[in-house]
PDB file of C-alpha atoms and ligand atoms in Angstrom:
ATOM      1  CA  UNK A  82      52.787  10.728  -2.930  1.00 39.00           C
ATOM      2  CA  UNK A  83      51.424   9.081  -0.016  1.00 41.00           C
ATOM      3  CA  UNK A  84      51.697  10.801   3.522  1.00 39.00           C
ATOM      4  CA  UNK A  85      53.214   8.565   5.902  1.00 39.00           C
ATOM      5  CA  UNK A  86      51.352   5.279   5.040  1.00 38.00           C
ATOM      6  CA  UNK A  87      52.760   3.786   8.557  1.00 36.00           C
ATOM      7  CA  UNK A  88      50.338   6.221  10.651  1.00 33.00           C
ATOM      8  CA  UNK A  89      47.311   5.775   7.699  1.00 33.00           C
ATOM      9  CA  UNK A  90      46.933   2.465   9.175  1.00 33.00           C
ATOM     10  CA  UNK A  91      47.296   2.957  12.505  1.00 32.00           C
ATOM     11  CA  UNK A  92      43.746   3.483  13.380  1.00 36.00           C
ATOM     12  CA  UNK A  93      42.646  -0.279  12.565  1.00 44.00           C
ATOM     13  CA  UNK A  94      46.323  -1.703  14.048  1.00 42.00           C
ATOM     14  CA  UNK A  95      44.789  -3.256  17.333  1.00 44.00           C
ATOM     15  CA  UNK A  96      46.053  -5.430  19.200  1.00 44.00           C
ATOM     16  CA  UNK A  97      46.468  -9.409  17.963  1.00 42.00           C
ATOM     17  CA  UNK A  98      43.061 -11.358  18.965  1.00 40.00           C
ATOM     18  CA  UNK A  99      45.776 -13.564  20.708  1.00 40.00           C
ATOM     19  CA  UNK A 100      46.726 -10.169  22.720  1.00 41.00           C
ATOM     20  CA  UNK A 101      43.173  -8.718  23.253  1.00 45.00           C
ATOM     21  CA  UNK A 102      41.687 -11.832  24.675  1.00 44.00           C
ATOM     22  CA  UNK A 103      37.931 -12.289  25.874  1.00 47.00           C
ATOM     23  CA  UNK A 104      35.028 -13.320  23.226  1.00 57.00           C
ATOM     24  CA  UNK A 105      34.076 -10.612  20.622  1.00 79.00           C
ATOM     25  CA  UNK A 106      33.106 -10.452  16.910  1.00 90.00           C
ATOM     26  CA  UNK A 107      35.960  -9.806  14.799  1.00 94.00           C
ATOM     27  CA  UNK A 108      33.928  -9.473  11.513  1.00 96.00           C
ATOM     28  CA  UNK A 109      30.299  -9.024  11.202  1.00 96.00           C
ATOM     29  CA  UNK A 110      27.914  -8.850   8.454  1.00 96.00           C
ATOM     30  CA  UNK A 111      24.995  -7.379   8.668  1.00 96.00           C
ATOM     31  CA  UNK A 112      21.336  -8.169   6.340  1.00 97.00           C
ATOM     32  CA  UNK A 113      24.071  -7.531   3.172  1.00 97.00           C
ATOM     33  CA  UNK A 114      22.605  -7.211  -0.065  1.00 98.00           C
ATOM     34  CA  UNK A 115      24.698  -7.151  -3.399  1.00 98.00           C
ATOM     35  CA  UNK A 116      23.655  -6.667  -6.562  1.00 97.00           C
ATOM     36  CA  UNK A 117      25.576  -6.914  -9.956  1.00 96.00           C
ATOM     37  CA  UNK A 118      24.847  -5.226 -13.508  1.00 93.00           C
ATOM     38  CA  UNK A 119      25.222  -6.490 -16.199  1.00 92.00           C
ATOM     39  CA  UNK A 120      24.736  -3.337 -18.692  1.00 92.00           C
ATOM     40  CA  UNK A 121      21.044  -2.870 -17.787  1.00 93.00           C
ATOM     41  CA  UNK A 122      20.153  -6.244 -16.504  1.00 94.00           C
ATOM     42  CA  UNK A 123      20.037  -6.433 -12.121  1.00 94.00           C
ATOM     43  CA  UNK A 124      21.844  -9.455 -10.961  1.00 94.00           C
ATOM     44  CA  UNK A 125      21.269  -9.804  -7.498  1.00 95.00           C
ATOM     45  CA  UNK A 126      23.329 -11.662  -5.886  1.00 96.00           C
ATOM     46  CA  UNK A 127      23.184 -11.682  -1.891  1.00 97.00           C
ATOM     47  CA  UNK A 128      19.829 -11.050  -0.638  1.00 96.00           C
ATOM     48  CA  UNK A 129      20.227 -10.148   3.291  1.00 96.00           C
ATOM     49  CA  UNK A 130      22.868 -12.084   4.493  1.00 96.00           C
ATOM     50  CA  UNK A 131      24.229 -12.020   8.100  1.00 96.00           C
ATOM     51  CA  UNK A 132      26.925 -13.554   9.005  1.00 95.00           C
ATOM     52  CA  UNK A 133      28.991 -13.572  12.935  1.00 95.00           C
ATOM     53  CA  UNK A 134      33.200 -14.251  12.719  1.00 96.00           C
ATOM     54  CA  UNK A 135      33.940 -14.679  16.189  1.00 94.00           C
ATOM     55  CA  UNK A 136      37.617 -14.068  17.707  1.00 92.00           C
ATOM     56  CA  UNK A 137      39.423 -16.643  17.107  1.00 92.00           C
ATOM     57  CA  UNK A 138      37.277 -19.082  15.192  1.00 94.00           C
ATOM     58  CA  UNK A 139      37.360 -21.285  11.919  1.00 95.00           C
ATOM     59  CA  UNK A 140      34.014 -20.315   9.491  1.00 96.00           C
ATOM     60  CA  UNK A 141      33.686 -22.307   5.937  1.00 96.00           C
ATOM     61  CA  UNK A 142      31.419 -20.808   3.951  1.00 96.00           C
ATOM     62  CA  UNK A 143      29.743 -23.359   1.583  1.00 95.00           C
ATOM     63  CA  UNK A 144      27.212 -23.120  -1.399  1.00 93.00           C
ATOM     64  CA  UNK A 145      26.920 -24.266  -5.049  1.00 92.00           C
ATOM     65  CA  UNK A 146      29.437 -22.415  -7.649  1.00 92.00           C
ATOM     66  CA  UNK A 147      27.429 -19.043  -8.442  1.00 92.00           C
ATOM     67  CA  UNK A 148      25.532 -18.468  -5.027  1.00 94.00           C
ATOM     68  CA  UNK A 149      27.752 -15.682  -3.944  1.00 95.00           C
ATOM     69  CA  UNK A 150      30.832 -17.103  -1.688  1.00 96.00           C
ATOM     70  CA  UNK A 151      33.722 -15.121  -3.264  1.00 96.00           C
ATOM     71  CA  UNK A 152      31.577 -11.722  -3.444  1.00 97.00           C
ATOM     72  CA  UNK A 153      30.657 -11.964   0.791  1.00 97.00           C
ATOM     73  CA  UNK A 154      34.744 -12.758   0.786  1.00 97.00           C
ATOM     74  CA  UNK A 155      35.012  -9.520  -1.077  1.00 96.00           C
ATOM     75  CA  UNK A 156      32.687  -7.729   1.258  1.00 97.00           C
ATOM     76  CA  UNK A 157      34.039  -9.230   4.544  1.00 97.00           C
ATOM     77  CA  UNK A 158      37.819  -8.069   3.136  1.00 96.00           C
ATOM     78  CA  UNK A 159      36.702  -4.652   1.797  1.00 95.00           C
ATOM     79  CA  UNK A 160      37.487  -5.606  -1.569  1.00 94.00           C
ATOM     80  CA  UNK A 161      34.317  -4.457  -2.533  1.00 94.00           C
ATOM     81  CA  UNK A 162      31.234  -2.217  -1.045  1.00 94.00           C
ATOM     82  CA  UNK A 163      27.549  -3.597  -0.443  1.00 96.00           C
ATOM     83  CA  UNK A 164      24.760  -1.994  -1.708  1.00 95.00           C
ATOM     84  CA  UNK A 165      24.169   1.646  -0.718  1.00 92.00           C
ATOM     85  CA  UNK A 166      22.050   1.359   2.198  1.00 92.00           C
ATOM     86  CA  UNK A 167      21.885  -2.169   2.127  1.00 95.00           C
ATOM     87  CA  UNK A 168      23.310  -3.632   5.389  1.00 96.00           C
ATOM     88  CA  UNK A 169      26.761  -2.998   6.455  1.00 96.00           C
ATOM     89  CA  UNK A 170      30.074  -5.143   7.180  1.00 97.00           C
ATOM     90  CA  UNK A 171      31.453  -4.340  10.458  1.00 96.00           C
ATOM     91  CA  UNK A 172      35.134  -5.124  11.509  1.00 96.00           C
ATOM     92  CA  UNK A 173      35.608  -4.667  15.516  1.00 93.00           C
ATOM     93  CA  UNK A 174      32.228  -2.503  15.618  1.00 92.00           C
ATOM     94  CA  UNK A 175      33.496  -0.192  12.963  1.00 94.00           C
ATOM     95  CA  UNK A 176      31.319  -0.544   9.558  1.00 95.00           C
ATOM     96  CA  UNK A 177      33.863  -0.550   6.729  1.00 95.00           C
ATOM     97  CA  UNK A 178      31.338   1.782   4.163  1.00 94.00           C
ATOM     98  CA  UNK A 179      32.390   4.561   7.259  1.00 94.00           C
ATOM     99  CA  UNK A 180      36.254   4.300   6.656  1.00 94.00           C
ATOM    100  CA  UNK A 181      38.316   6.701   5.141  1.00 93.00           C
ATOM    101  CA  UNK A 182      40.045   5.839   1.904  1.00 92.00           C
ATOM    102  CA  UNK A 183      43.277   5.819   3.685  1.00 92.00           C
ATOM    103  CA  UNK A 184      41.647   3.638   6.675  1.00 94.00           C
ATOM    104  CA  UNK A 185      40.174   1.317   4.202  1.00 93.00           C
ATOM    105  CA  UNK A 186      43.841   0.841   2.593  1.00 92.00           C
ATOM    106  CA  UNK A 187      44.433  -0.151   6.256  1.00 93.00           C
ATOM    107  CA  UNK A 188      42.119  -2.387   6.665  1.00 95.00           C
ATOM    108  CA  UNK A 189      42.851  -4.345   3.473  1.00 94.00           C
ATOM    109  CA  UNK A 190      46.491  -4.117   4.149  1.00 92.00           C
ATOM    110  CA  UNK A 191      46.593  -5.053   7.654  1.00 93.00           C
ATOM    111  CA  UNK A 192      43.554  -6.066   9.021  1.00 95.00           C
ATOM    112  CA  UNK A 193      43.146  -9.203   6.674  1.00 96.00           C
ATOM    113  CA  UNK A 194      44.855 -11.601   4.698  1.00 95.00           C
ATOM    114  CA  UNK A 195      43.736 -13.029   1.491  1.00 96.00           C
ATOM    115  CA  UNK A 196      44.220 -16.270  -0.050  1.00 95.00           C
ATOM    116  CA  UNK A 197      42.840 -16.948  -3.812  1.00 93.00           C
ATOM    117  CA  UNK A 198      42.370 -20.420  -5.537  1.00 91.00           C
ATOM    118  CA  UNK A 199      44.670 -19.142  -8.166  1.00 90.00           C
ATOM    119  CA  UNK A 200      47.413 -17.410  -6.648  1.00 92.00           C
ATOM    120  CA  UNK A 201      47.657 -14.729  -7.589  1.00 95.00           C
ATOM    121  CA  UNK A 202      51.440 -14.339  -7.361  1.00 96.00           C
ATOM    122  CA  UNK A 203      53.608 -11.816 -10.014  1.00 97.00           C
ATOM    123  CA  UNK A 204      54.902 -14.359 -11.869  1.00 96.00           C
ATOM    124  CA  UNK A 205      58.199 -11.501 -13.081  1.00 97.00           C
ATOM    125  CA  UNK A 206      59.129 -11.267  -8.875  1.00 97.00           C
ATOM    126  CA  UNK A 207      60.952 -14.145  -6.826  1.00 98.00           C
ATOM    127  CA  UNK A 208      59.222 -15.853  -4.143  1.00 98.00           C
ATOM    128  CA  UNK A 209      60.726 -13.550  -1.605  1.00 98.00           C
ATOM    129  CA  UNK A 210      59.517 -10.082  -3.557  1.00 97.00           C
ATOM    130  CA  UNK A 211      56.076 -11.928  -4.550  1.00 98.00           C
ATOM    131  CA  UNK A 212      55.813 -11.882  -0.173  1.00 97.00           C
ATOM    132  CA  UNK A 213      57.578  -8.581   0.669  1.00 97.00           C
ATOM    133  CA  UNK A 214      55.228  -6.617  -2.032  1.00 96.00           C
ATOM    134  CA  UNK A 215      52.380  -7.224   0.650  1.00 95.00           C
ATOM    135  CA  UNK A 216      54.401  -5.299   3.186  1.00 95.00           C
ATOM    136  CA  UNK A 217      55.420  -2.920   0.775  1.00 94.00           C
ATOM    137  CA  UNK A 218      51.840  -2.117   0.353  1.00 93.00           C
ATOM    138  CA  UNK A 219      51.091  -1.679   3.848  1.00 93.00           C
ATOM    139  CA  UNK A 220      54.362   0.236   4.728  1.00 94.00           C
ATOM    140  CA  UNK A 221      54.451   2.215   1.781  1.00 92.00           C
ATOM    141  CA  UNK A 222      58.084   2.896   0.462  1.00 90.00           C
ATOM    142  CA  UNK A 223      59.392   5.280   2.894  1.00 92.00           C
ATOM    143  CA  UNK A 224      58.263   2.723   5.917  1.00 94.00           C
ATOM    144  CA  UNK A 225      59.212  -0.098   3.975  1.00 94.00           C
ATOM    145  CA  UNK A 226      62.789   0.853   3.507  1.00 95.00           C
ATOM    146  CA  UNK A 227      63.204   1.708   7.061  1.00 96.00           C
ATOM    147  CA  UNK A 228      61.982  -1.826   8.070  1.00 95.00           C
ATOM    148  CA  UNK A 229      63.161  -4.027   5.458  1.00 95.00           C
ATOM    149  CA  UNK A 230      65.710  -5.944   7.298  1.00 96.00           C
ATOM    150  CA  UNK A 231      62.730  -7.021   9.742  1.00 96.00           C
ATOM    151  CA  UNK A 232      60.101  -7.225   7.093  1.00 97.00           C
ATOM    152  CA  UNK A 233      62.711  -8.958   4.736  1.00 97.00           C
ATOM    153  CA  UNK A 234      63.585 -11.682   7.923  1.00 96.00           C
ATOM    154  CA  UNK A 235      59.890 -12.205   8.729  1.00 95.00           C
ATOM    155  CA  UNK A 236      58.872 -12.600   5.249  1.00 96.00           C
ATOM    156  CA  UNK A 237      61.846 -15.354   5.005  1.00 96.00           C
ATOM    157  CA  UNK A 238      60.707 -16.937   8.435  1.00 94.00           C
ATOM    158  CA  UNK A 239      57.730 -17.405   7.311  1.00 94.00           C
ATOM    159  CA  UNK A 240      58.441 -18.673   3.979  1.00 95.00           C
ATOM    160  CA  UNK A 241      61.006 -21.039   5.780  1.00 94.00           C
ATOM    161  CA  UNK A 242      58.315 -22.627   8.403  1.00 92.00           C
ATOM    162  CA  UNK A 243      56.285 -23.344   5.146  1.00 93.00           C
ATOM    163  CA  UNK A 244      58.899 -25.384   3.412  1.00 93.00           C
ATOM    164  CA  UNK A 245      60.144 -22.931   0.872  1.00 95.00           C
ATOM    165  CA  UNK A 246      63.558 -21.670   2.273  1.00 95.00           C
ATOM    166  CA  UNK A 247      65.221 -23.217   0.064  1.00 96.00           C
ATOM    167  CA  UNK A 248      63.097 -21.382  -3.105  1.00 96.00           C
ATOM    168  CA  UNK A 249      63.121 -18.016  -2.203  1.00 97.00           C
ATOM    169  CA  UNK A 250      65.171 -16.506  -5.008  1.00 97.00           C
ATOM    170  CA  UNK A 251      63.005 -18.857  -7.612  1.00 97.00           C
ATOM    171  CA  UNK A 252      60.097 -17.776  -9.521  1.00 97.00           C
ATOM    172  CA  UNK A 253      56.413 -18.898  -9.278  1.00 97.00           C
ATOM    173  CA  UNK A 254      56.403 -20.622 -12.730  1.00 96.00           C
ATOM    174  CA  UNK A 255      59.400 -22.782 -11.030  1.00 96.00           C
ATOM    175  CA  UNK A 256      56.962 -23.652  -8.141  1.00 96.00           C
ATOM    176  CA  UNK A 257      54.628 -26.273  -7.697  1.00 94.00           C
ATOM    177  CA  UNK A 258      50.884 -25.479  -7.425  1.00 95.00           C
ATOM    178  CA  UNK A 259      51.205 -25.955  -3.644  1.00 94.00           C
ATOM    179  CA  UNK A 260      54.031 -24.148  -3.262  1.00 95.00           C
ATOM    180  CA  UNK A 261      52.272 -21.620  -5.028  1.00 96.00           C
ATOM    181  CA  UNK A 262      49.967 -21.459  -2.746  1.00 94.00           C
ATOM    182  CA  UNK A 263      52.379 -21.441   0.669  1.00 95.00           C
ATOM    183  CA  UNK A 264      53.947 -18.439  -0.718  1.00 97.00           C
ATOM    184  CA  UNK A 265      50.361 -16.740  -1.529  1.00 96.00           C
ATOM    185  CA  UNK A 266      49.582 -17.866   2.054  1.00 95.00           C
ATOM    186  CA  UNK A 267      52.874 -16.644   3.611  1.00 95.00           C
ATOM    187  CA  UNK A 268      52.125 -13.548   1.349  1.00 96.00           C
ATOM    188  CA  UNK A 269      48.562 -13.134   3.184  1.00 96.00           C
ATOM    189  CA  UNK A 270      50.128 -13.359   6.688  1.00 94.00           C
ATOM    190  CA  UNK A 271      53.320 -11.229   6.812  1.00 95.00           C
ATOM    191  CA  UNK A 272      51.368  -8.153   7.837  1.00 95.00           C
ATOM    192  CA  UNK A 273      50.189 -10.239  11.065  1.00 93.00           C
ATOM    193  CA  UNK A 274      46.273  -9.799  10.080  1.00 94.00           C
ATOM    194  CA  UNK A 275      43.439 -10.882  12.147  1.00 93.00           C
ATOM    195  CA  UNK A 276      41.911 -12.557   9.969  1.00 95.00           C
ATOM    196  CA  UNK A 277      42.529 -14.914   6.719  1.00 96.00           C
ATOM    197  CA  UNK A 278      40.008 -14.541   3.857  1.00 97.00           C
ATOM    198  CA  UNK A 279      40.533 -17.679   1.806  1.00 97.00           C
ATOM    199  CA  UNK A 280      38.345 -18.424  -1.288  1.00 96.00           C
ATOM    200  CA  UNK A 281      38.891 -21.808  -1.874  1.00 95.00           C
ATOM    201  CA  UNK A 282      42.649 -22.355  -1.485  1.00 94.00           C
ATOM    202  CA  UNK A 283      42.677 -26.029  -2.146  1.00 92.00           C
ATOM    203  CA  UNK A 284      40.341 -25.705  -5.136  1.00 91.00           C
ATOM    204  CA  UNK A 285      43.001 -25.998  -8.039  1.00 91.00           C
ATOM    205  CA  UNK A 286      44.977 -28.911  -5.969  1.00 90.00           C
ATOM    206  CA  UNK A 287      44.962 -31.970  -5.572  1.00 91.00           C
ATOM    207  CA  UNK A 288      43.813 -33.729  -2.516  1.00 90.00           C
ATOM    208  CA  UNK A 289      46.813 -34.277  -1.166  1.00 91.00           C
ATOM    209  CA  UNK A 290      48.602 -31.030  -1.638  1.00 92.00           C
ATOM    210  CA  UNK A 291      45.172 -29.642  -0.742  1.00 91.00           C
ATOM    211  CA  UNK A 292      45.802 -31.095   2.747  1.00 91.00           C
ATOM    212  CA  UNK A 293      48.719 -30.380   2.878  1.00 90.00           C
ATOM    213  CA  UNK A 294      47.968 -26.613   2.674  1.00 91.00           C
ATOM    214  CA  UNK A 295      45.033 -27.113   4.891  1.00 92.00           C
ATOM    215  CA  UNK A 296      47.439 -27.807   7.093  1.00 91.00           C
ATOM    216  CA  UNK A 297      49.510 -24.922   6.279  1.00 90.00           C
ATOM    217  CA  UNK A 298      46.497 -22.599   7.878  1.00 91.00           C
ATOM    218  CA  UNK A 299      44.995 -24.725  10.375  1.00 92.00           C
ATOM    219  CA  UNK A 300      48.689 -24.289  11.966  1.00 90.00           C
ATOM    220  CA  UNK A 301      49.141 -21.088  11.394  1.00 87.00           C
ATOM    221  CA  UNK A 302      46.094 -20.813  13.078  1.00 87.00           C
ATOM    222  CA  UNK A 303      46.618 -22.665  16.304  1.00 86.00           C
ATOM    223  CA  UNK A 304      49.738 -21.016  16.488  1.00 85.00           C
ATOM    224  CA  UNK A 305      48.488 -17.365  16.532  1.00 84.00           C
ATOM    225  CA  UNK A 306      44.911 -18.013  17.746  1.00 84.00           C
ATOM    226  CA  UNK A 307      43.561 -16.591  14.296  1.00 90.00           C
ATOM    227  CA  UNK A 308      40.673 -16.097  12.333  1.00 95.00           C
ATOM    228  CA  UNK A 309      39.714 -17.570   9.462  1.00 96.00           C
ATOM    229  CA  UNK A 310      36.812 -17.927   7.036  1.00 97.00           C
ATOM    230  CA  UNK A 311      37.391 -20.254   3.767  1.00 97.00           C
ATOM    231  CA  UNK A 312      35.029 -20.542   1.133  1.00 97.00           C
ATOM    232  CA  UNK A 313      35.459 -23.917  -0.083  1.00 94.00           C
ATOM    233  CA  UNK A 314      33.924 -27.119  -1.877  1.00 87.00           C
ATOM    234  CA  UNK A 315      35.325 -29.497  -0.282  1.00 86.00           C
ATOM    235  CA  UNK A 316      33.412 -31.065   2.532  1.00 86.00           C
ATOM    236  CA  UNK A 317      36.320 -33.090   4.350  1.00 84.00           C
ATOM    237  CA  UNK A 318      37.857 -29.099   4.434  1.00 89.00           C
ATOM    238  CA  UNK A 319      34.497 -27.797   6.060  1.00 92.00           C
ATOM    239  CA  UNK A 320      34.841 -30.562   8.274  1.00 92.00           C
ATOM    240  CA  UNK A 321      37.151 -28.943  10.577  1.00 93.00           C
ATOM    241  CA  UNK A 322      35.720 -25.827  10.757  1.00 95.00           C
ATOM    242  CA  UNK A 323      34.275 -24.632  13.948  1.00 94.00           C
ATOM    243  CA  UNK A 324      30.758 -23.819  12.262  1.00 94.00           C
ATOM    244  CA  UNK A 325      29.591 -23.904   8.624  1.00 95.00           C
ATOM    245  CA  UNK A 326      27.625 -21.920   6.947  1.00 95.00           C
ATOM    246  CA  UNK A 327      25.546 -22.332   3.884  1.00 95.00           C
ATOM    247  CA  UNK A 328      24.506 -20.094   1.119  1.00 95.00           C
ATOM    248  CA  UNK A 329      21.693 -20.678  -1.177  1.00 93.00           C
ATOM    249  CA  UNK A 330      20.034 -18.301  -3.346  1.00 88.00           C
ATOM    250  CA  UNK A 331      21.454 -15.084  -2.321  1.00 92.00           C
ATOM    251  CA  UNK A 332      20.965 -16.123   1.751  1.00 93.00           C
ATOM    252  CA  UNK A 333      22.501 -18.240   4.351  1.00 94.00           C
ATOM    253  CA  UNK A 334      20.349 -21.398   4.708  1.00 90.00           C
ATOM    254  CA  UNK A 335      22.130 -22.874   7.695  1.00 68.00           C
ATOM    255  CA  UNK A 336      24.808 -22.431  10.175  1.00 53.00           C
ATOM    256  CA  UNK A 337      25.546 -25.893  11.603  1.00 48.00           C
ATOM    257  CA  UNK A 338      28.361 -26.884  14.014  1.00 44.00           C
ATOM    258  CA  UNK A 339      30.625 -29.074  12.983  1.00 41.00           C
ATOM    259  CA  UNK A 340      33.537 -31.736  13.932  1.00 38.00           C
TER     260      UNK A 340
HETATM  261  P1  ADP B 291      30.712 -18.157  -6.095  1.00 64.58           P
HETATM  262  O1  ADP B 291      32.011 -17.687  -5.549  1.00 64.58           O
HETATM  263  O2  ADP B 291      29.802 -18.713  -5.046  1.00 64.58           O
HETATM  264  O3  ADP B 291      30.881 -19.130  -7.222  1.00 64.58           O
HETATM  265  P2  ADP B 291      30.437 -15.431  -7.017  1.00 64.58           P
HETATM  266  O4  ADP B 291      30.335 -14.619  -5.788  1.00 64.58           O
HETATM  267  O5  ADP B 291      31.729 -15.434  -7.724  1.00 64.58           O
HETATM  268  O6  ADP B 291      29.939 -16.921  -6.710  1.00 64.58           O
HETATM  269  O7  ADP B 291      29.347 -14.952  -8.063  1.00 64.58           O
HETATM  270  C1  ADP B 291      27.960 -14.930  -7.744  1.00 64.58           C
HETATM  271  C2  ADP B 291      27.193 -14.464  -8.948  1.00 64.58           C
HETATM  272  O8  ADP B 291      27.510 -13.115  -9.236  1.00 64.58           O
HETATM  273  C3  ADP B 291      27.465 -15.250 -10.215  1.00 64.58           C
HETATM  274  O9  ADP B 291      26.263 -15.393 -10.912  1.00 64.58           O
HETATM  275  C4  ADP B 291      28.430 -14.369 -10.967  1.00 64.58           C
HETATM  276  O10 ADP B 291      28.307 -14.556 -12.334  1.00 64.58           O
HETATM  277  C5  ADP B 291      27.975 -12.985 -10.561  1.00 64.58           C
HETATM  278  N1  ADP B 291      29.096 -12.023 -10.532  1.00 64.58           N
HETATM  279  C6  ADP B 291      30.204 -12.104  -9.781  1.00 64.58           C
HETATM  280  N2  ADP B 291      31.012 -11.045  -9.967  1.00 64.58           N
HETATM  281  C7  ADP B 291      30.377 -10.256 -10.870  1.00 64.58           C
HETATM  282  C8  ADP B 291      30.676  -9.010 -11.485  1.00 64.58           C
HETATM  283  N3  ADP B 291      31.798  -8.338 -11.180  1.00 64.58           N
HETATM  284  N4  ADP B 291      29.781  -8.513 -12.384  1.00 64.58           N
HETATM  285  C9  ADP B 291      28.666  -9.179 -12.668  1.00 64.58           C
HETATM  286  N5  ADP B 291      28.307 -10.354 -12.115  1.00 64.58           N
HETATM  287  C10 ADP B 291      29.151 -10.899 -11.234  1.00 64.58           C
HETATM  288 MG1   MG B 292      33.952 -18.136  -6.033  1.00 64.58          MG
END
């Protein structure tokens, strides 16, 4: 049984970047080194790389299929842990590897939203429960039942400014790949985080819908003067970004600005 979930979090609950206001690193990696194994055999795969997320701004994170995009996204959401001793990721000056378990719960729950190229939805829950699990999560039961009229309004507000009020009893295999992916995005952002972690969201649509969900975020963003960092492909994506930043063989080989 968890003890009060609600207060768990607290500790990494700031205030909105919208709210806080002023310039400041949101996330922050520091020389980050991963390695993989493979039974016996090392596979390095990020070799010192540091990487700034301002308040507020739009980072793509490009490189060729293999060069390590989706594990920094793990790192940056706490999904996974860098090397021991290895450089550190730090979210609002606190390094993550210093968390408790409960605060890191927090910080996955609340602090960040992530968006996968494949959904990721429960394809046995309704479009609704696929979102509200997310809150669930971060609530834990006891919190969760005490808010679910809010939680259950939010989740449908949300759901509705994405075009899918009319599908919220459905099932995912009765979606689209696009809407998919607005209910995995509206699934990312009813806990209010400060950041969205996408890993190629656009990557199993086609253009069109691709924009279209582009869209989706770029709104969102504008709206609540959020974060976001998408790994992505697609250069026309990393074209509105505020910077971009390249990785190449375990490092980042540029940061340009772009559009
Ligand atoms: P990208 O997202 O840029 O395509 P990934 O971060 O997924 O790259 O993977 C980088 C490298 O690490 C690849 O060579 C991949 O095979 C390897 N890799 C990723 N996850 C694991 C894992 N859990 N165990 C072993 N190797 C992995
Ligand atoms: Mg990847």
């Amino acid at each position: 049984m968890n003890d009060s979930p609600a207060q768990v979090v607290t500790p990494l609950a700031g205030p909105h970047p919208a709210a806080a206001g002023g310039p400041g690193f949101v996330l922050r990696a520091q020389d980050v080194h991963k390695t993989y194994w493979m039974g016996r055999v090392r596979v390095p795969v990020l070799r010192g790389v540091s990487l700034d997320v301002q308040r507020g701004e739009f980072v793509a994170i490009l490189g060729a299929s293999g060069s390590g995009k989706s594990t920094l996204l793990h790192l940056l959401g706490g999904l996974d842990r860098v090397d021991r001793g290895k450089g550190r990721v730090e979210y609002r000056g606190r390094d993550l590897s210093t968390l408790s378990s409960g605060e890191q719960d927090g910080y996955r729950s609340r602090a960040v939203g992530f968006v996968f190229q494949f959904y990721h939805l429960l394809p046995e829950l309704s479009v609704l429960e696929n979102v509200l699990v997310a809150a669930m999560v971060r609530w834990g039961r006891w919190g969760y039942r005490s808010r679910r009229a809010e939680l259950r309004a939010r989740a449908g507000d949300l759901l509705g400014a994405f075009g899918l009020g009319h599908r919220l009893t459905h099932r995912p295999g009765e979606l689209s790949g696009g809407e998919r992916q607005r209910v995995a995005i509206a699934r990312a952002l009813v806990n209010g985080p400060d950041v969205l972690l996408a890993d190629e969201p656009t990557g199993n649509l086609d253009r069109k819908t691709g924009g279209e969900i582009l869209d989706v975020m770029l709104g969102h963003r504008a709206e609540q003067r959020g974060t976001l960092v998408m790994v992505t492909h697609d250069p026309e994506v990393a074209a509105k970004a505020d910077r971009i930043v390249r990785l190449l063989d375990g490092k980042v080989v540029g940061a340009a600005g772009a559009a």
